[in-house]
């Protein structure tokens, strides 16, 4: 009936709110899965009202009630969770769930139903674990997009009263959740390679390209972590509630397994291929996880972390290409990306006010904070431009790295025009996407980038 597994939803909620307590809860598995469910039900916050439901099945249940058929909720979820779900929908004659150390699943559920309804029953289920229940039933209601499950029910000779195919476009949803369109951000890794052209070797270029690819996968996996951490707030958001995990289109269990296996693997491969870049990638992952586990709820510090993540990308590029770190570049990165991150928050605050919300769900910002984000964001943008000017005067012109360095004055001009445009759109509430992702699709921003590239070539 729900599109999510409440057990994994509770574990994820506990993991991202109290990670040590969630890990400690795993010890209760020694006393059985029922004890584990009970411990999570005691501690883990779960917003039952926001959990996505299978509307087609709910309609079928309502039709059954209207026809005079009693409907009972019998689930392997902890009884306390089942009671809250039943209260939400108000459709059930009785409610039964896991309690007193008995996991009401598979054979245990079949025995329970046979005891309750010796004259027979029709059961709605969605997995192979329900086969013992269906074998003891008069008929089955199969709620699944898994054709193998449908075939197994039919081959077992179980009459199918109704079938609901809840398959959806899982592959497309997974791809969207991994956010490959955000990979363009990781081109920041190559910025030190381009700016340090006079010190870059062919081996360094190849290593930087390989590490960029590995960073793309690591970033996608951390996006999954962030989505699982944001489940409660995303389900209350006007647009984010359609995301894969929030909508129930993909399960938290699958997300935890995928991240748990692939993220350590990607980090290990990077460490083996380019150890220095691997260490920087580990730092990137650690900071990203810190952001997902709680730092994003601290206003201003959350945008500082986003700027830091972009700066770590630059460090990854420096390490992969074997270059020396530039204090000018790293300082510029912090000011510039801090400003862009605040531009996104600024728009979100304005949009929240449009929807009569007093604060951003899952964030520490409140309605009325737009004056604060505007002040800090524009000041940081101007600071980044000042750093570029000082870099040109103190470093580039002094070292005579370019034959026609005057062309490089185009860079601060372009940066000024770019950040001014970003903040103008943000203040108008039109910056609905990440500013970096927006810039990669915006013709004016791309034109400014081409302008700077031509200026650098002329300076050479």
Coordinates of C-alpha atoms in Angstrom, one line a residue:
X1 CA 0.0 0.0 0.0
X2 CA 3.0 2.3 0.7
X3 CA 5.6 2.8 -2.0
X4 CA 8.4 2.5 0.6
X5 CA 9.6 0.0 3.1
X6 CA 9.1 1.6 6.5
X7 CA 11.9 -0.5 8.1
X8 CA 14.6 1.0 5.8
X9 CA 12.9 4.4 6.0
X10 CA 13.3 4.3 9.8
X11 CA 16.9 3.1 9.6
X12 CA 17.8 5.9 7.1
X13 CA 16.1 8.5 9.2
X14 CA 18.0 7.3 12.3
X15 CA 21.2 7.0 10.4
X16 CA 21.2 10.6 9.2
X17 CA 19.9 12.1 12.5
X18 CA 21.8 9.9 15.0
X19 CA 24.4 7.9 13.1
X20 CA 26.0 6.3 16.2
X21 CA 22.6 5.3 17.6
X22 CA 21.6 3.8 14.2
X23 CA 24.8 1.7 14.2
X24 CA 24.2 0.6 17.8
X25 CA 20.7 -0.5 16.8
X26 CA 22.1 -3.1 14.5
X27 CA 23.2 -5.0 17.5
X28 CA 19.6 -5.8 18.3
X29 CA 19.6 -8.0 15.1
X30 CA 21.1 -10.7 17.3
X31 CA 17.7 -11.0 18.9
X32 CA 15.9 -11.2 15.6
X33 CA 14.5 -8.8 13.0
X34 CA 11.4 -8.1 15.2
X35 CA 13.6 -6.7 17.9
X36 CA 15.4 -4.5 15.4
X37 CA 12.1 -3.2 14.1
X38 CA 11.0 -2.5 17.6
X39 CA 14.1 -0.6 18.5
X40 CA 13.9 1.6 15.4
X41 CA 10.2 2.2 16.1
X42 CA 11.1 3.4 19.6
X43 CA 13.8 5.9 18.4
X44 CA 13.7 6.7 14.7
X45 CA 11.6 9.7 13.5
X46 CA 9.2 8.7 10.7
X47 CA 6.7 11.1 9.2
X48 CA 4.0 8.6 8.3
X49 CA 1.7 11.4 6.9
X50 CA 4.2 12.2 4.1
X51 CA 5.0 8.6 3.0
X52 CA 4.0 8.1 -0.7
X53 CA 1.1 5.7 -1.1
X54 CA -0.1 3.5 -4.0
X55 CA -3.2 5.5 -5.1
X56 CA -4.4 2.7 -7.4
X57 CA -4.5 0.2 -4.5
X58 CA -6.1 2.7 -2.2
X59 CA -8.9 3.2 -4.8
X60 CA -9.3 -0.6 -5.0
X61 CA -9.5 -0.9 -1.2
X62 CA -12.1 1.9 -1.1
X63 CA -14.2 0.1 -3.8
X64 CA -14.0 -3.1 -1.7
X65 CA -15.2 -1.3 1.4
X66 CA -18.0 0.3 -0.6
X67 CA -19.0 -3.2 -1.7
X68 CA -19.3 -4.3 1.9
X69 CA -16.0 -6.3 2.1
X70 CA -14.0 -5.9 5.4
X71 CA -10.4 -4.7 4.9
X72 CA -7.7 -5.5 7.4
X73 CA -4.1 -4.2 7.5
X74 CA -1.7 -7.1 8.2
X75 CA 1.9 -6.1 7.8
X76 CA 5.4 -7.1 8.8
X77 CA 6.0 -3.5 9.9
X78 CA 6.2 -2.8 13.6
X79 CA 2.6 -2.6 15.0
X80 CA 3.2 1.0 16.2
X81 CA 4.0 2.1 12.7
X82 CA 1.1 0.0 11.3
X83 CA -1.3 1.8 13.7
X84 CA -0.1 5.2 12.6
X85 CA -0.5 4.3 8.9
X86 CA -4.0 2.9 9.5
X87 CA -4.9 6.1 11.4
X88 CA -3.8 8.1 8.4
X89 CA -6.0 6.4 5.9
X90 CA -9.0 5.3 8.1
X91 CA -9.8 2.3 5.9
X92 CA -9.2 -0.8 8.0
X93 CA -11.4 -2.9 10.2
X94 CA -8.4 -4.1 12.2
X95 CA -4.6 -3.6 12.3
X96 CA -2.0 -6.3 12.9
X97 CA 1.8 -6.0 12.7
X98 CA 5.1 -7.2 14.1
X99 CA 5.1 -7.3 17.9
X100 CA 6.3 -9.3 21.0
X101 CA 9.3 -10.6 19.0
X102 CA 7.2 -12.2 16.3
X103 CA 8.0 -10.9 12.8
X104 CA 4.7 -11.0 10.9
X105 CA 6.1 -12.0 7.6
X106 CA 5.9 -15.0 5.2
X107 CA 4.8 -18.2 7.0
X108 CA 4.1 -16.4 10.2
X109 CA 1.7 -14.0 8.4
X110 CA 0.1 -16.9 6.6
X111 CA -0.5 -18.7 9.9
X112 CA -1.9 -15.5 11.4
X113 CA -4.4 -15.0 8.6
X114 CA -5.5 -18.6 8.5
X115 CA -6.2 -18.3 12.2
X116 CA -8.1 -15.0 11.8
X117 CA -10.0 -16.0 8.7
X118 CA -10.6 -19.8 8.6
X119 CA -13.2 -19.3 5.8
X120 CA -10.5 -17.7 3.6
X121 CA -9.1 -14.3 2.6
X122 CA -7.7 -12.4 -0.4
X123 CA -4.3 -10.9 0.2
X124 CA -2.6 -7.9 -1.5
X125 CA 1.2 -8.2 -1.6
X126 CA 4.2 -7.1 -3.6
X127 CA 7.1 -9.5 -3.1
X128 CA 8.2 -13.1 -3.2
X129 CA 8.1 -13.1 0.6
X130 CA 4.3 -13.1 0.2
X131 CA 4.2 -16.4 -1.6
X132 CA 3.4 -18.5 1.5
X133 CA 0.6 -16.0 2.3
X134 CA -0.9 -16.3 -1.2
X135 CA -0.7 -20.1 -1.2
X136 CA -3.0 -20.1 1.8
X137 CA -5.3 -17.5 0.3
X138 CA -8.4 -17.8 -1.8
X139 CA -7.0 -15.2 -4.3
X140 CA -4.1 -12.8 -4.7
X141 CA -3.9 -9.1 -5.4
X142 CA -0.4 -8.6 -6.9
X143 CA 1.0 -5.1 -6.6
X144 CA 4.3 -5.2 -8.5
X145 CA 6.0 -4.4 -11.8
X146 CA 8.1 -7.6 -11.4
X147 CA 6.9 -9.9 -14.2
X148 CA 8.7 -12.9 -12.6
X149 CA 6.5 -12.4 -9.5
X150 CA 3.3 -12.4 -11.5
X151 CA 4.5 -15.6 -13.3
X152 CA 5.4 -17.3 -10.0
X153 CA 1.9 -16.5 -8.6
X154 CA 0.2 -17.9 -11.7
X155 CA 2.4 -21.0 -11.9
X156 CA 1.6 -21.8 -8.3
X157 CA -2.1 -22.0 -9.3
X158 CA -3.1 -19.0 -7.2
X159 CA -6.1 -17.1 -8.6
X160 CA -5.3 -13.5 -9.2
X161 CA -8.2 -11.2 -8.3
X162 CA -6.5 -8.0 -9.4
X163 CA -3.1 -6.9 -10.5
X164 CA -1.5 -3.5 -10.2
X165 CA 1.7 -2.9 -12.1
X166 CA 3.7 -0.4 -10.2
X167 CA 6.9 -0.7 -12.2
X168 CA 7.5 2.8 -13.4
X169 CA 10.6 3.9 -15.4
X170 CA 13.1 2.7 -12.8
X171 CA 16.2 3.0 -15.1
X172 CA 15.4 6.5 -16.1
X173 CA 14.6 7.5 -12.4
X174 CA 18.0 6.0 -11.3
X175 CA 19.8 7.9 -13.9
X176 CA 18.1 11.1 -13.0
X177 CA 18.8 10.5 -9.3
X178 CA 22.5 10.1 -10.1
X179 CA 22.4 13.6 -11.7
X180 CA 24.8 13.1 -14.6
X181 CA 23.9 16.6 -15.7
X182 CA 25.8 17.8 -12.6
X183 CA 29.0 16.2 -13.8
X184 CA 29.8 19.4 -15.7
X185 CA 30.7 20.9 -12.3
X186 CA 33.6 18.5 -12.0
X187 CA 35.3 20.2 -15.0
X188 CA 36.5 22.6 -12.3
X189 CA 39.1 19.8 -11.7
X190 CA 40.7 20.8 -15.0
X191 CA 41.0 24.5 -14.2
X192 CA 44.5 24.1 -12.6
X193 CA 45.6 22.1 -15.7
X194 CA 44.5 24.9 -18.0
X195 CA 45.9 27.8 -15.9
X196 CA 49.1 25.9 -15.1
X197 CA 49.7 25.0 -18.8
X198 CA 53.4 25.9 -18.6
X199 CA 54.0 23.3 -15.9
X200 CA 51.6 20.6 -17.0
X201 CA 52.8 17.3 -18.6
X202 CA 50.9 14.9 -20.8
X203 CA 50.9 12.4 -18.0
X204 CA 49.4 15.0 -15.7
X205 CA 46.7 15.8 -18.2
X206 CA 45.7 12.1 -18.6
X207 CA 45.7 11.6 -14.8
X208 CA 43.5 14.7 -14.4
X209 CA 41.0 13.4 -17.0
X210 CA 40.8 9.9 -15.3
X211 CA 40.4 11.4 -11.9
X212 CA 37.7 13.7 -13.2
X213 CA 35.7 10.6 -14.4
X214 CA 36.1 8.9 -11.0
X215 CA 35.0 12.1 -9.2
X216 CA 31.9 12.2 -11.3
X217 CA 30.9 8.8 -10.0
X218 CA 31.8 9.7 -6.5
X219 CA 29.7 12.9 -6.7
X220 CA 26.7 11.0 -8.1
X221 CA 26.8 8.5 -5.2
X222 CA 27.0 11.3 -2.7
X223 CA 24.0 12.9 -4.4
X224 CA 22.1 9.7 -3.5
X225 CA 23.3 10.0 0.1
X226 CA 22.0 13.6 0.2
X227 CA 18.7 12.6 -1.2
X228 CA 18.2 9.8 1.4
X229 CA 19.2 12.3 4.1
X230 CA 16.6 14.8 2.8
X231 CA 13.7 12.4 2.5
X232 CA 11.5 14.1 5.2
X233 CA 12.0 17.7 3.9
X234 CA 11.9 16.7 0.2
X235 CA 8.4 15.1 0.6
X236 CA 7.2 18.5 1.9
X237 CA 8.8 20.5 -1.0
X238 CA 6.8 21.6 -3.9
X239 CA 9.1 20.1 -6.5
X240 CA 11.6 17.9 -4.7
X241 CA 8.9 15.5 -3.6
X242 CA 9.1 14.0 -7.2
X243 CA 12.7 12.8 -6.7
X244 CA 13.3 9.1 -6.8
X245 CA 13.6 8.3 -3.1
X246 CA 11.1 10.9 -2.0
X247 CA 8.4 9.6 -4.4
X248 CA 9.1 6.0 -3.5
X249 CA 10.0 5.2 -7.1
X250 CA 13.4 3.8 -5.9
X251 CA 13.9 2.2 -2.5
X252 CA 16.1 3.5 0.3
X253 CA 17.4 -0.1 0.7
X254 CA 18.7 -0.1 -2.9
X255 CA 20.3 3.3 -2.4
X256 CA 22.1 2.3 0.8
X257 CA 23.4 -0.9 -0.9
X258 CA 24.6 0.9 -4.0
X259 CA 26.4 3.7 -2.1
X260 CA 27.8 1.2 0.5
X261 CA 29.5 -0.9 -2.3
X262 CA 30.4 1.6 -5.0
X263 CA 31.6 4.7 -3.1
X264 CA 34.4 2.8 -1.2
X265 CA 35.3 1.1 -4.5
X266 CA 35.7 4.4 -6.4
X267 CA 37.8 5.9 -3.6
X268 CA 40.0 2.8 -3.5
X269 CA 40.6 2.9 -7.3
X270 CA 41.5 6.6 -7.2
X271 CA 44.0 6.0 -4.3
X272 CA 45.7 3.2 -6.3
X273 CA 45.9 5.2 -9.6
X274 CA 46.9 8.6 -8.2
X275 CA 47.5 8.5 -4.4
X276 CA 47.6 12.3 -3.8
X277 CA 44.4 12.8 -5.8
X278 CA 42.9 9.8 -3.9
X279 CA 43.5 11.5 -0.6
X280 CA 41.8 14.7 -1.9
X281 CA 38.9 12.6 -3.1
X282 CA 38.5 11.0 0.3
X283 CA 38.5 14.5 1.8
X284 CA 35.8 15.5 -0.7
X285 CA 33.6 12.5 0.2
X286 CA 34.1 13.1 4.0
X287 CA 33.1 16.7 3.7
X288 CA 30.1 15.8 1.5
X289 CA 28.9 13.2 4.0
X290 CA 29.3 15.7 6.8
X291 CA 27.1 18.1 4.8
X292 CA 24.5 15.4 4.3
X293 CA 24.6 14.3 7.9
X294 CA 23.9 17.7 9.4
X295 CA 26.1 20.6 8.2
X296 CA 23.5 21.6 5.6
X297 CA 21.1 22.6 8.4
X298 CA 23.5 25.3 9.7
X299 CA 22.8 28.6 7.8
X300 CA 25.7 30.2 6.0
X301 CA 28.0 27.3 7.1
X302 CA 26.2 25.1 4.5
X303 CA 27.1 27.5 1.7
X304 CA 30.7 27.6 3.0
X305 CA 30.8 23.8 2.7
X306 CA 29.6 24.0 -0.9
X307 CA 32.3 26.5 -1.7
X308 CA 34.8 24.2 0.1
X309 CA 33.7 21.3 -2.0
X310 CA 34.4 23.2 -5.2
X311 CA 37.8 24.2 -3.8
X312 CA 38.6 20.6 -3.0
X313 CA 37.7 19.8 -6.7
X314 CA 40.5 22.2 -7.7
X315 CA 42.9 20.5 -5.2
X316 CA 42.0 17.2 -6.8
X317 CA 43.0 18.6 -10.2
X318 CA 46.3 20.0 -8.8
X319 CA 47.1 16.7 -7.2
X320 CA 46.2 14.6 -10.3
X321 CA 48.3 16.8 -12.6
X322 CA 51.2 17.0 -10.2
X323 CA 51.1 20.8 -9.9
X324 CA 51.9 23.2 -7.1
X325 CA 48.9 24.6 -5.2
X326 CA 48.1 28.3 -6.0
X327 CA 46.9 30.3 -2.9
X328 CA 45.4 32.8 -5.3
X329 CA 43.3 30.2 -7.1
X330 CA 42.1 28.5 -4.0
X331 CA 41.2 31.8 -2.3
X332 CA 39.3 33.0 -5.4
X333 CA 37.4 29.7 -5.5
X334 CA 36.2 30.0 -1.9
X335 CA 34.9 33.6 -2.4
X336 CA 33.4 32.9 -5.8
X337 CA 31.6 29.6 -5.1
X338 CA 30.4 30.9 -1.7
X339 CA 28.7 33.7 -3.5
X340 CA 27.1 31.3 -6.0
X341 CA 25.9 28.9 -3.3
X342 CA 24.3 31.8 -1.5
X343 CA 22.5 32.9 -4.7
X344 CA 20.8 29.5 -4.8
X345 CA 19.8 29.8 -1.1
X346 CA 18.6 33.4 -1.8
X347 CA 16.2 32.1 -4.4
X348 CA 14.9 29.3 -2.2
X349 CA 14.1 31.7 0.6
X350 CA 12.2 33.9 -1.8
X351 CA 10.3 30.9 -3.2
X352 CA 9.5 29.7 0.3
X353 CA 7.9 33.1 1.1
X354 CA 5.9 32.8 -2.1
X355 CA 4.5 29.5 -0.8
X356 CA 3.8 31.1 2.6
X357 CA 6.5 29.0 4.4
X358 CA 8.2 30.4 7.5
X359 CA 11.4 28.5 6.9
X360 CA 13.2 26.2 4.5
X361 CA 12.5 22.6 5.3
X362 CA 15.7 20.7 6.2
X363 CA 17.7 24.0 6.2
X364 CA 18.4 26.6 8.9
X365 CA 17.1 29.6 6.9
X366 CA 13.9 31.4 7.8
X367 CA 11.6 33.7 5.8
X368 CA 13.2 37.2 5.9
X369 CA 16.8 35.9 5.7
X370 CA 17.0 37.1 2.1
X371 CA 18.6 40.4 3.1
X372 CA 21.3 38.4 4.9
X373 CA 22.0 36.1 1.9
X374 CA 22.0 39.1 -0.4
X375 CA 24.5 41.1 1.6
X376 CA 26.9 38.2 2.2
X377 CA 26.5 36.9 -1.4
X378 CA 27.2 40.1 -3.2
X379 CA 30.0 41.0 -0.9
X380 CA 31.7 37.7 -1.5
X381 CA 31.2 38.1 -5.3
X382 CA 33.0 41.5 -5.2
X383 CA 35.7 39.9 -3.0
X384 CA 36.4 37.2 -5.7
X385 CA 36.8 39.9 -8.3
X386 CA 39.3 41.8 -6.1
X387 CA 41.3 38.6 -5.7
X388 CA 41.6 38.2 -9.5
X389 CA 42.8 41.8 -9.8
X390 CA 45.4 41.4 -7.1
X391 CA 46.5 38.1 -8.7
X392 CA 47.0 39.8 -12.0
X393 CA 49.0 42.7 -10.5
X394 CA 51.1 40.8 -8.0
X395 CA 51.6 37.5 -9.8
X396 CA 51.0 37.4 -13.5
X397 CA 52.4 40.8 -14.5
X398 CA 55.3 40.4 -12.1
X399 CA 56.4 37.0 -13.4
X400 CA 55.8 37.9 -17.1
X401 CA 54.1 34.6 -17.9
X402 CA 52.2 36.0 -20.8
X403 CA 53.5 38.0 -23.8
X404 CA 50.4 40.2 -24.0
X405 CA 49.1 40.2 -20.3
X406 CA 46.9 43.3 -20.8
X407 CA 44.3 41.0 -22.4
X408 CA 43.8 39.3 -19.0
X409 CA 42.0 42.4 -17.7
X410 CA 39.0 40.8 -19.6
X411 CA 38.8 38.2 -16.8
X412 CA 37.7 40.4 -13.9
X413 CA 35.3 42.2 -16.2
X414 CA 33.7 39.0 -17.3
X415 CA 33.5 37.7 -13.7
X416 CA 31.8 40.9 -12.6
X417 CA 29.2 40.7 -15.4
X418 CA 28.6 37.0 -14.7
X419 CA 28.1 37.3 -10.9
X420 CA 26.0 40.4 -11.4
X421 CA 23.7 38.5 -13.8
X422 CA 23.5 35.5 -11.4
X423 CA 22.5 37.8 -8.5
X424 CA 20.0 39.8 -10.5
X425 CA 18.2 36.6 -11.6
X426 CA 18.4 35.2 -8.1
X427 CA 16.9 38.3 -6.5
X428 CA 14.1 38.1 -9.0
X429 CA 13.4 34.5 -7.9
X430 CA 14.4 33.0 -11.3
X431 CA 17.5 31.1 -10.3
X432 CA 15.7 27.8 -9.9
X433 CA 18.7 25.6 -10.5
X434 CA 22.3 25.4 -9.2
X435 CA 24.0 28.6 -10.6
X436 CA 26.9 26.5 -12.0
X437 CA 24.6 24.1 -13.8
X438 CA 22.6 27.2 -15.0
X439 CA 25.7 28.9 -16.3
X440 CA 26.5 25.8 -18.5
X441 CA 23.1 26.2 -20.3
X442 CA 22.9 30.0 -20.2
X443 CA 23.9 31.6 -23.5
X444 CA 25.1 34.9 -21.9
X445 CA 27.2 33.0 -19.3
X446 CA 28.7 30.8 -22.0
X447 CA 29.4 33.9 -24.1
X448 CA 31.3 35.4 -21.2
X449 CA 33.3 32.2 -20.8
X450 CA 34.2 32.2 -24.5
X451 CA 35.2 35.9 -24.1
X452 CA 37.7 35.0 -21.3
X453 CA 39.1 32.0 -23.2
X454 CA 39.8 34.2 -26.3
X455 CA 41.4 36.8 -24.0
X456 CA 43.7 34.2 -22.5
X457 CA 44.7 33.0 -26.0
X458 CA 45.4 36.5 -27.1
X459 CA 47.5 37.0 -23.9
X460 CA 49.6 34.0 -24.8

